[in-house]
């Protein structure tokens, strides 16, 4: 049972990571910097609970605000470029953050031992849940409370003027600008919100894994972050959740018995899925059918 609870925790945390990219992708921007914000959240939350002995809830929010602050700073110069240049710029930021934590050494004495980030040896003493007697069920519920809150907030945003503004910028920047929308303000706001969500996910990851190091936050993690909303589709936040379950639950964990062959099958299944559902597994048509099925009213039928 502990294995399945651990998988549920991982799916929840990766859902937050995917949602952090989802917000920015609504504006038509593709960022590979989410791993950097995730790392900031992980290390900051770990430092606050281990070195400063803060409760985990305020530690997560402080870490999330730190990640959001750096996302805000990165947003202005990075979002002046588009396409591949933005991808390169955000990769550079992610690598800068990763190498910063690679060199960070901040050890303090606690109960006869030294704790804190230890440069190349990583950060090993993030044991808040164990030290406070949390069960695996309680940890899983704690993680999913944040997932549900974030998904609910983004679902509401999608149906508000804020969501319409983000999608308008993503679909046609010139038209959005012509009606008075500030492209910089919208994109920087989306980057900041994405950084906040990634920071929460990173803080939760650090405390469930109990150990992080610079190798945790590579370009591969950033690639996962953008693959979830791309595969799941941008029609709804639920698409990202579906994609995380498909990738982490079915492909990564479900095919573990295949060993190295798993990577080949993984790539083939992604190609098949994207060809069968080019707009994502949870595209507008799927959302329409599900709404009709559960009796919520389908709204306007999407075009073929």
Coordinates of N, CA, C and O in Angstrom, one line a residue, residues 208-286:
X208 N 8.5 15.0 0.7 CA 8.0 13.6 0.5 C 9.2 12.7 0.2 O 9.3 11.6 0.6
X209 N 10.2 13.3 -0.6 CA 11.4 12.5 -1.0 C 12.4 12.5 0.2 O 13.2 11.6 0.2
X210 N 12.4 13.5 1.0 CA 13.3 13.7 2.2 C 14.8 14.0 1.7 O 15.6 14.1 2.6
X211 N 15.0 14.0 0.4 CA 16.4 14.3 -0.1 C 16.3 14.9 -1.4 O 15.6 14.4 -2.3
X212 N 17.0 15.9 -1.7 CA 17.1 16.6 -3.0 C 18.6 16.9 -3.3 O 19.4 17.2 -2.3
X213 N 19.0 16.9 -4.5 CA 20.3 17.5 -4.9 C 20.1 18.1 -6.3 O 19.0 18.1 -6.9
X214 N 21.2 18.6 -6.8 CA 21.2 19.4 -8.1 C 20.7 18.5 -9.3 O 20.2 18.9 -10.3
X215 N 21.0 17.2 -9.1 CA 20.6 16.2 -10.2 C 19.1 16.0 -10.3 O 18.6 15.5 -11.3
X216 N 18.4 16.4 -9.3 CA 16.9 16.3 -9.3 C 16.3 17.2 -10.3 O 15.2 16.9 -10.9
X217 N 16.9 18.4 -10.5 CA 16.2 19.5 -11.3 C 16.9 19.7 -12.6 O 17.2 20.8 -13.0
X218 N 17.0 18.7 -13.4 CA 17.6 18.7 -14.7 C 16.6 19.2 -15.8 O 15.4 19.4 -15.5
X219 N 17.1 19.3 -17.0 CA 16.2 19.6 -18.1 C 15.1 18.6 -18.3 O 14.0 18.9 -18.8
X220 N 15.4 17.3 -18.0 CA 14.4 16.3 -18.1 C 13.2 16.6 -17.3 O 12.0 16.4 -17.7
X221 N 13.4 17.1 -16.1 CA 12.2 17.5 -15.2 C 11.4 18.6 -15.9 O 10.2 18.6 -15.9
X222 N 12.2 19.6 -16.5 CA 11.5 20.7 -17.2 C 10.7 20.2 -18.4 O 9.7 20.7 -18.7
X223 N 11.3 19.2 -19.0 CA 10.6 18.6 -20.2 C 9.3 17.9 -19.8 O 8.3 18.0 -20.5
X224 N 9.3 17.2 -18.7 CA 8.1 16.6 -18.1 C 7.1 17.7 -17.9 O 5.9 17.6 -18.1
X225 N 7.5 18.9 -17.3 CA 6.6 19.9 -16.9 C 5.8 20.4 -18.1 O 4.6 20.6 -18.0
X226 N 6.5 20.6 -19.3 CA 5.7 21.1 -20.5 C 5.0 20.0 -21.2 O 4.0 20.2 -21.9
X227 N 5.5 18.7 -21.0 CA 4.8 17.6 -21.7 C 3.5 17.3 -21.2 O 2.6 16.9 -21.9
X228 N 3.3 17.6 -19.9 CA 1.9 17.3 -19.3 C 0.8 18.1 -19.9 O -0.2 17.6 -20.4
X229 N 0.9 19.5 -19.9 CA -0.1 20.2 -20.6 C -0.2 20.1 -22.1 O -1.3 20.2 -22.7
X230 N 0.9 19.8 -22.7 CA 0.9 19.5 -24.2 C 0.1 18.3 -24.5 O -0.8 18.2 -25.4
X231 N 0.4 17.2 -23.8 CA -0.2 15.9 -24.0 C -1.7 16.0 -23.5 O -2.6 15.4 -24.2
X232 N -1.9 16.6 -22.4 CA -3.2 16.6 -21.8 C -4.2 17.6 -22.5 O -5.4 17.4 -22.5
X233 N -3.6 18.6 -23.1 CA -4.4 19.6 -23.8 C -4.6 20.9 -22.9 O -4.6 20.8 -21.7
X234 N -4.8 22.0 -23.6 CA -5.0 23.3 -22.9 C -6.5 23.7 -22.7 O -6.8 24.8 -22.4
X235 N -7.4 22.7 -23.0 CA -8.8 23.1 -22.9 C -9.2 23.1 -21.5 O -10.2 23.8 -21.2
X236 N -8.6 22.4 -20.6 CA -9.0 22.3 -19.2 C -7.8 21.9 -18.4 O -6.9 21.2 -18.8
X237 N -7.8 22.3 -17.1 CA -6.8 21.9 -16.1 C -6.8 20.4 -15.9 O -5.8 19.8 -15.6
X238 N -7.9 19.7 -16.2 CA -8.0 18.3 -15.9 C -7.2 17.5 -17.0 O -6.8 16.4 -16.7
X239 N -6.9 18.1 -18.1 CA -6.1 17.5 -19.1 C -4.7 17.2 -18.6 O -4.1 16.2 -18.8
X240 N -4.2 18.2 -17.8 CA -2.8 18.0 -17.2 C -2.8 16.9 -16.3 O -1.9 16.0 -16.2
X241 N -3.8 16.7 -15.4 CA -3.9 15.6 -14.5 C -4.0 14.3 -15.2 O -3.3 13.3 -14.9
X242 N -4.8 14.2 -16.3 CA -4.9 13.0 -17.1 C -3.6 12.6 -17.7 O -3.1 11.5 -17.7
X243 N -2.8 13.6 -18.2 CA -1.5 13.4 -18.8 C -0.5 12.9 -17.7 O 0.3 12.0 -18.0
X244 N -0.5 13.5 -16.5 CA 0.4 13.0 -15.5 C 0.1 11.6 -15.1 O 1.0 10.8 -15.0
X245 N -1.2 11.2 -15.0 CA -1.5 9.8 -14.6 C -1.1 8.9 -15.8 O -0.5 7.8 -15.5
X246 N -1.2 9.3 -17.0 CA -0.9 8.5 -18.2 C 0.7 8.3 -18.2 O 1.2 7.2 -18.4
X247 N 1.4 9.4 -18.0 CA 2.9 9.3 -18.1 C 3.5 8.7 -16.9 O 4.3 7.7 -17.0
X248 N 3.2 9.2 -15.7 CA 3.8 8.7 -14.5 C 3.2 7.4 -14.0 O 4.0 6.5 -13.6
X249 N 1.9 7.3 -14.1 CA 1.3 6.1 -13.6 C 1.3 4.9 -14.6 O 1.6 3.8 -14.2
X250 N 1.1 5.2 -15.9 CA 1.0 4.1 -16.9 C 2.4 3.8 -17.5 O 2.9 2.7 -17.5
X251 N 3.0 4.9 -18.1 CA 4.2 4.7 -18.8 C 5.4 4.5 -18.0 O 6.2 3.5 -18.2
X252 N 5.7 5.4 -17.0 CA 6.9 5.3 -16.2 C 6.8 4.2 -15.2 O 7.7 3.4 -15.1
X253 N 5.7 4.1 -14.4 CA 5.6 3.1 -13.4 C 5.1 1.8 -13.9 O 5.6 0.7 -13.6
X254 N 4.1 1.8 -14.8 CA 3.4 0.6 -15.3 C 4.3 -0.2 -16.2 O 4.2 -1.4 -16.3
X255 N 5.3 0.5 -16.9 CA 6.2 -0.3 -17.8 C 7.6 -0.5 -17.1 O 8.5 -0.9 -17.9
X256 N 7.7 -0.3 -15.9 CA 9.0 -0.5 -15.2 C 9.6 -1.9 -15.4 O 10.8 -2.1 -15.5
X257 N 8.7 -2.9 -15.5 CA 9.2 -4.3 -15.7 C 9.9 -4.5 -17.0 O 10.6 -5.5 -17.2
X258 N 9.8 -3.5 -18.0 CA 10.4 -3.7 -19.3 C 11.8 -3.2 -19.3 O 12.5 -3.3 -20.3
X259 N 12.3 -2.6 -18.2 CA 13.7 -2.1 -18.1 C 14.0 -1.0 -19.1 O 13.2 -0.1 -19.3
X260 N 15.1 -1.2 -19.9 CA 15.5 -0.2 -20.8 C 14.6 -0.1 -22.0 O 14.5 1.0 -22.7
X261 N 13.8 -1.1 -22.3 CA 12.8 -1.1 -23.4 C 11.7 -0.1 -23.1 O 11.0 0.4 -24.0
X262 N 11.6 0.3 -21.9 CA 10.5 1.2 -21.5 C 10.6 2.5 -22.2 O 9.6 3.1 -22.6
X263 N 11.8 3.0 -22.4 CA 12.0 4.3 -23.0 C 11.5 4.3 -24.5 O 10.9 5.3 -24.9
X264 N 11.8 3.2 -25.2 CA 11.3 3.1 -26.5 C 9.8 3.0 -26.6 O 9.2 3.7 -27.4
X265 N 9.2 2.2 -25.8 CA 7.7 2.1 -25.7 C 7.1 3.4 -25.3 O 6.1 3.9 -25.8
X266 N 7.8 4.1 -24.4 CA 7.3 5.4 -23.9 C 7.2 6.4 -25.0 O 6.2 7.0 -25.2
X267 N 8.3 6.5 -25.9 CA 8.3 7.4 -27.0 C 7.2 7.0 -28.0 O 6.5 7.9 -28.6
X268 N 7.1 5.7 -28.3 CA 6.1 5.3 -29.3 C 4.7 5.6 -28.8 O 3.8 6.1 -29.6
X269 N 4.4 5.4 -27.6 CA 3.0 5.6 -27.1 C 2.7 7.1 -27.1 O 1.6 7.5 -27.4
X270 N 3.7 8.0 -26.8 CA 3.5 9.4 -26.9 C 3.2 9.8 -28.3 O 2.3 10.6 -28.6
X271 N 4.0 9.3 -29.3 CA 3.7 9.6 -30.7 C 2.3 9.2 -31.1 O 1.6 9.9 -31.8
X272 N 1.9 8.0 -30.7 CA 0.6 7.5 -31.0 C -0.5 8.4 -30.4 O -1.5 8.8 -31.1
X273 N -0.3 8.7 -29.1 CA -1.3 9.5 -28.5 C -1.4 10.9 -29.1 O -2.5 11.4 -29.3
X274 N -0.3 11.5 -29.5 CA -0.3 12.8 -30.1 C -0.9 12.8 -31.5 O -1.5 13.8 -32.0
X275 N -0.8 11.6 -32.2 CA -1.4 11.5 -33.6 C -2.9 11.3 -33.5 O -3.6 11.8 -34.3
X276 N -3.3 10.5 -32.5 CA -4.7 10.2 -32.3 C -5.5 11.4 -31.7 O -6.6 11.7 -32.0
X277 N -4.8 12.1 -30.8 CA -5.4 13.3 -30.1 C -4.4 14.5 -30.2 O -3.8 14.8 -29.3
X278 N -4.3 15.1 -31.4 CA -3.3 16.2 -31.6 C -3.5 17.4 -30.7 O -2.6 18.1 -30.4
X279 N -4.7 17.6 -30.2 CA -5.0 18.7 -29.3 C -4.9 18.3 -27.9 O -5.3 19.1 -27.0
X280 N -4.5 17.1 -27.6 CA -4.3 16.7 -26.2 C -5.4 15.6 -25.9 O -6.4 15.5 -26.5
X281 N -5.0 14.8 -24.8 CA -5.9 13.7 -24.4 C -7.3 14.3 -23.9 O -8.3 13.6 -24.1
X282 N -7.2 15.5 -23.3 CA -8.5 16.1 -22.8 C -8.7 17.3 -23.6 O -8.7 18.4 -23.1
X283 N -9.0 17.2 -24.9 CA -9.3 18.3 -25.7 C -10.7 18.9 -25.6 O -11.5 18.3 -24.8
X284 N -11.0 19.9 -26.3 CA -12.4 20.5 -26.2 C -13.5 19.5 -26.5 O -14.5 19.6 -25.8
X285 N -13.3 18.7 -27.5 CA -14.4 17.7 -27.8 C -14.6 16.7 -26.7 O -15.7 16.4 -26.3
X286 N -13.5 16.2 -26.1 CA -13.6 15.3 -25.0 C -14.3 15.9 -23.8 O -15.2 15.3 -23.1

